[in-house]
Amino acid sequence: MKLTTRLTLLFVAIALAAASVYYFLFKLPQENSQKALAASQEAARKIADEFQRAFGFTPEVLVRDCVIVGRASPILELATVSKPIIAETSYGEKDAMTSYSVVVKGDYVVKAGYDLRKRFRITVTERGISAEFPEPEILSVEMVDYKIMNEGGTLDVFWKQASKQAIQEVALKRNKERAWQAADSSGILNEAREKLLLQTQSIFERVSESPKNLSIRFRD
């Protein structure tokens, strides 16, 4: 074989080797990175759509620290759990030799959920999906019915109706505060957290190719 032929074959081999090195070290990783980015962006949009359908609001969704879908919500609060609460309170006042007191019993509906003005952030990466949500809150305690019981006192006939009404209003106000406290210790916040957690996991598993790499945390 002539020297020129051998040199030509050597140059061809070197060129093929260089092309292979370039492809495997630079071109292929770049193509894979672009595909991974496109897949993450598509997952981010699907997550946003799923949240909108499930909850009526869109969280902030990021891919590689860039916001792909911005936060949007026509409402300020999201109530995910509601439950009935019954509270009872007694209250009275004395004036010289007379007194007047009442016992009030109220039926309330408590709603717990989330303040949507706080940060709801979801981050999509090639390795998986992570979410950061605020802690749930008691959003409202609404009285649906009440009864005035054990109304009376010492010489309460001398109390003006306006004074009795004022005492009843104080009792009702304190009873609502008691209902709020009862709601806080009823486990409703854990129920709200668990419901959002389960629904979010379900959404992630539907759109993610790596369902095991999911992370959800609630921020204080």
CSV table of C-alpha atoms in Angstrom, one decimal:
chain,number,residue,atom,x,y,z
A,1,MET,CA,0.0,0.0,0.0
A,2,LYS,CA,1.4,3.4,-1.0
A,3,LEU,CA,2.3,5.9,1.6
A,4,THR,CA,-0.3,8.4,0.3
A,5,THR,CA,-3.0,5.8,0.6
A,6,ARG,CA,-2.0,4.9,4.1
A,7,LEU,CA,-1.9,8.6,5.1
A,8,THR,CA,-5.3,9.1,3.5
A,9,LEU,CA,-6.8,6.2,5.5
A,10,LEU,CA,-5.1,7.5,8.6
A,11,PHE,CA,-6.6,11.0,8.1
A,12,VAL,CA,-10.0,9.4,7.5
A,13,ALA,CA,-9.8,7.3,10.6
A,14,ILE,CA,-8.7,10.4,12.7
A,15,ALA,CA,-11.6,12.4,11.2
A,16,LEU,CA,-14.1,9.7,12.0
A,17,ALA,CA,-12.8,9.4,15.5
A,18,ALA,CA,-12.9,13.1,16.0
A,19,ALA,CA,-16.5,13.2,14.6
A,20,SER,CA,-17.5,10.4,17.0
A,21,VAL,CA,-15.9,12.2,20.0
A,22,TYR,CA,-17.6,15.4,19.1
A,23,TYR,CA,-21.0,13.7,18.7
A,24,PHE,CA,-20.9,11.7,21.9
A,25,LEU,CA,-19.3,14.4,24.0
A,26,PHE,CA,-21.0,17.5,22.7
A,27,LYS,CA,-23.8,16.9,20.1
A,28,LEU,CA,-25.6,14.0,21.7
A,29,PRO,CA,-25.7,15.6,25.2
A,30,GLN,CA,-26.9,18.9,23.7
A,31,GLU,CA,-29.7,17.0,21.9
A,32,ASN,CA,-30.6,15.1,25.0
A,33,SER,CA,-30.6,18.3,27.0
A,34,GLN,CA,-32.9,20.0,24.5
A,35,LYS,CA,-35.2,17.0,24.5
A,36,ALA,CA,-35.2,17.0,28.3
A,37,LEU,CA,-35.9,20.7,28.4
A,38,ALA,CA,-38.8,20.4,26.0
A,39,ALA,CA,-40.2,17.5,28.0
A,40,SER,CA,-40.0,19.5,31.2
A,41,GLN,CA,-41.7,22.5,29.6
A,42,GLU,CA,-44.5,20.3,28.4
A,43,ALA,CA,-44.9,18.7,31.8
A,44,ALA,CA,-45.0,22.2,33.4
A,45,ARG,CA,-47.9,23.3,31.1
A,46,LYS,CA,-49.8,20.1,31.8
A,47,ILE,CA,-49.4,20.6,35.5
A,48,ALA,CA,-50.7,24.1,35.2
A,49,ASP,CA,-53.7,22.9,33.2
A,50,GLU,CA,-54.4,20.1,35.7
A,51,PHE,CA,-54.3,22.5,38.7
A,52,GLN,CA,-56.6,24.9,36.9
A,53,ARG,CA,-59.2,22.2,36.3
A,54,ALA,CA,-58.9,20.7,39.8
A,55,PHE,CA,-58.7,23.8,41.9
A,56,GLY,CA,-59.6,26.8,39.7
A,57,PHE,CA,-56.2,28.5,40.0
A,58,THR,CA,-52.8,28.2,38.4
A,59,PRO,CA,-49.6,28.0,40.5
A,60,GLU,CA,-46.3,29.3,39.5
A,61,VAL,CA,-44.4,26.6,37.5
A,62,LEU,CA,-40.7,26.8,36.9
A,63,VAL,CA,-38.3,24.9,34.6
A,64,ARG,CA,-34.6,25.5,35.2
A,65,ASP,CA,-35.3,28.5,37.3
A,66,CYS,CA,-37.4,30.1,34.5
A,67,VAL,CA,-41.1,30.8,35.0
A,68,ILE,CA,-42.9,28.8,32.3
A,69,VAL,CA,-46.4,29.4,33.7
A,70,GLY,CA,-47.1,32.4,35.9
A,71,ARG,CA,-49.5,32.3,38.8
A,72,ALA,CA,-53.1,33.3,38.0
A,73,SER,CA,-56.2,33.1,40.1
A,74,PRO,CA,-59.6,34.9,39.9
A,75,ILE,CA,-60.1,34.1,43.7
A,76,LEU,CA,-58.1,35.0,46.8
A,77,GLU,CA,-58.9,31.9,48.8
A,78,LEU,CA,-59.2,28.2,48.1
A,79,ALA,CA,-61.4,26.2,50.6
A,80,THR,CA,-60.7,22.5,50.4
A,81,VAL,CA,-62.4,21.2,53.5
A,82,SER,CA,-65.6,22.2,55.4
A,83,LYS,CA,-67.1,20.7,58.6
A,84,PRO,CA,-69.8,21.5,61.2
A,85,ILE,CA,-68.8,22.7,64.6
A,86,ILE,CA,-71.1,23.2,67.7
A,87,ALA,CA,-70.0,25.6,70.4
A,88,GLU,CA,-71.7,26.7,73.7
A,89,THR,CA,-70.8,29.7,75.9
A,90,SER,CA,-72.3,31.3,79.0
A,91,TYR,CA,-71.9,35.0,79.7
A,92,GLY,CA,-73.5,37.5,82.1
A,93,GLU,CA,-73.1,40.8,84.0
A,94,LYS,CA,-74.0,42.2,87.4
A,95,ASP,CA,-75.3,45.6,88.3
A,96,ALA,CA,-75.6,46.3,92.0
A,97,MET,CA,-78.1,43.7,93.3
A,98,THR,CA,-79.2,42.5,89.9
A,99,SER,CA,-77.7,40.3,87.3
A,100,TYR,CA,-78.4,38.9,83.9
A,101,SER,CA,-76.8,36.0,82.0
A,102,VAL,CA,-77.4,33.7,79.1
A,103,VAL,CA,-76.1,30.5,77.6
A,104,VAL,CA,-75.8,30.5,73.8
A,105,LYS,CA,-75.4,27.5,71.6
A,106,GLY,CA,-74.4,27.9,68.0
A,107,ASP,CA,-74.1,25.8,64.9
A,108,TYR,CA,-71.2,26.8,62.6
A,109,VAL,CA,-69.7,25.7,59.4
A,110,VAL,CA,-65.9,25.9,59.3
A,111,LYS,CA,-63.9,26.2,56.1
A,112,ALA,CA,-60.2,25.5,55.8
A,113,GLY,CA,-57.9,25.9,52.9
A,114,TYR,CA,-55.3,28.3,51.4
A,115,ASP,CA,-54.6,31.9,50.9
A,116,LEU,CA,-53.9,32.1,47.2
A,117,ARG,CA,-52.0,35.4,47.6
A,118,LYS,CA,-49.2,33.3,49.2
A,119,ARG,CA,-46.6,31.5,47.1
A,120,PHE,CA,-47.6,28.2,45.3
A,121,ARG,CA,-44.5,27.2,43.4
A,122,ILE,CA,-43.9,24.0,41.4
A,123,THR,CA,-40.5,23.2,39.9
A,124,VAL,CA,-40.0,20.7,37.1
A,125,THR,CA,-36.6,19.3,36.4
A,126,GLU,CA,-35.2,16.3,34.4
A,127,ARG,CA,-35.0,14.4,37.8
A,128,GLY,CA,-38.6,15.0,38.9
A,129,ILE,CA,-41.1,17.5,40.3
A,130,SER,CA,-41.1,19.4,43.5
A,131,ALA,CA,-43.8,21.7,45.0
A,132,GLU,CA,-43.8,24.3,47.7
A,133,PHE,CA,-47.1,25.3,49.2
A,134,PRO,CA,-48.2,27.5,52.2
A,135,GLU,CA,-49.6,25.9,55.3
A,136,PRO,CA,-53.5,25.6,55.3
A,137,GLU,CA,-55.5,28.1,57.3
A,138,ILE,CA,-59.0,28.4,58.8
A,139,LEU,CA,-60.6,30.6,56.3
A,140,SER,CA,-64.0,31.2,57.8
A,141,VAL,CA,-66.3,30.3,60.7
A,142,GLU,CA,-69.9,30.9,59.7
A,143,MET,CA,-72.8,30.7,62.1
A,144,VAL,CA,-75.8,29.0,60.5
A,145,ASP,CA,-78.1,28.8,63.6
A,146,TYR,CA,-78.0,29.6,67.3
A,147,LYS,CA,-80.2,29.3,70.5
A,148,ILE,CA,-80.4,31.5,73.6
A,149,MET,CA,-80.7,29.2,76.6
A,150,ASN,CA,-80.9,29.6,80.4
A,151,GLU,CA,-81.7,33.3,80.1
A,152,GLY,CA,-82.2,34.9,83.5
A,153,GLY,CA,-80.6,36.2,86.6
A,154,THR,CA,-81.2,38.0,89.9
A,155,LEU,CA,-84.0,40.6,89.5
A,156,ASP,CA,-83.3,40.6,85.8
A,157,VAL,CA,-86.7,42.2,85.1
A,158,PHE,CA,-85.1,45.5,85.9
A,159,TRP,CA,-82.6,45.1,83.0
A,160,LYS,CA,-83.6,47.0,79.9
A,161,GLN,CA,-84.1,45.0,76.8
A,162,ALA,CA,-81.2,46.9,75.1
A,163,SER,CA,-78.9,45.9,77.9
A,164,LYS,CA,-80.0,42.2,77.6
A,165,GLN,CA,-79.5,42.4,73.8
A,166,ALA,CA,-75.9,43.8,74.3
A,167,ILE,CA,-75.1,40.9,76.7
A,168,GLN,CA,-76.4,38.4,74.2
A,169,GLU,CA,-74.3,39.9,71.4
A,170,VAL,CA,-71.2,39.6,73.6
A,171,ALA,CA,-72.1,36.0,74.3
A,172,LEU,CA,-72.5,35.3,70.6
A,173,LYS,CA,-69.2,36.9,69.8
A,174,ARG,CA,-67.4,34.9,72.4
A,175,ASN,CA,-69.1,31.8,71.2
A,176,LYS,CA,-67.8,32.3,67.7
A,177,GLU,CA,-64.3,32.7,69.1
A,178,ARG,CA,-64.8,29.4,70.9
A,179,ALA,CA,-66.0,27.8,67.7
A,180,TRP,CA,-62.9,29.1,66.0
A,181,GLN,CA,-60.7,27.6,68.7
A,182,ALA,CA,-62.6,24.3,68.5
A,183,ALA,CA,-62.1,24.3,64.7
A,184,ASP,CA,-58.4,24.9,65.2
A,185,SER,CA,-58.1,21.8,67.4
A,186,SER,CA,-60.5,19.6,65.3
A,187,GLY,CA,-57.9,18.4,62.8
A,188,ILE,CA,-59.5,20.3,59.9
A,189,LEU,CA,-56.1,21.8,59.0
A,190,ASN,CA,-54.5,18.4,58.7
A,191,GLU,CA,-57.5,17.4,56.5
A,192,ALA,CA,-57.0,20.4,54.2
A,193,ARG,CA,-53.2,19.6,54.0
A,194,GLU,CA,-53.9,15.9,53.2
A,195,LYS,CA,-56.4,16.7,50.6
A,196,LEU,CA,-54.1,19.1,48.7
A,197,LEU,CA,-51.3,16.7,49.1
A,198,LEU,CA,-53.2,13.7,47.6
A,199,GLN,CA,-54.6,15.7,44.7
A,200,THR,CA,-51.2,17.2,43.9
A,201,GLN,CA,-49.6,13.8,44.0
A,202,SER,CA,-52.2,12.5,41.6
A,203,ILE,CA,-51.6,15.4,39.2
A,204,PHE,CA,-47.8,14.8,39.3
A,205,GLU,CA,-48.2,11.1,38.7
A,206,ARG,CA,-50.4,11.7,35.6
A,207,VAL,CA,-47.9,14.1,33.9
A,208,SER,CA,-44.5,12.8,35.2
A,209,GLU,CA,-42.4,10.2,33.5
A,210,SER,CA,-40.6,9.8,36.9
A,211,PRO,CA,-43.4,9.4,39.4
A,212,LYS,CA,-41.0,8.3,42.2
A,213,ASN,CA,-39.1,11.6,42.1
A,214,LEU,CA,-41.9,13.8,43.6
A,215,SER,CA,-41.5,16.2,46.5
A,216,ILE,CA,-44.2,18.3,48.2
A,217,ARG,CA,-43.6,20.4,51.2
A,218,PHE,CA,-45.6,22.9,53.1
A,219,ARG,CA,-44.0,26.2,54.1
A,220,ASP,CA,-44.6,27.8,57.5
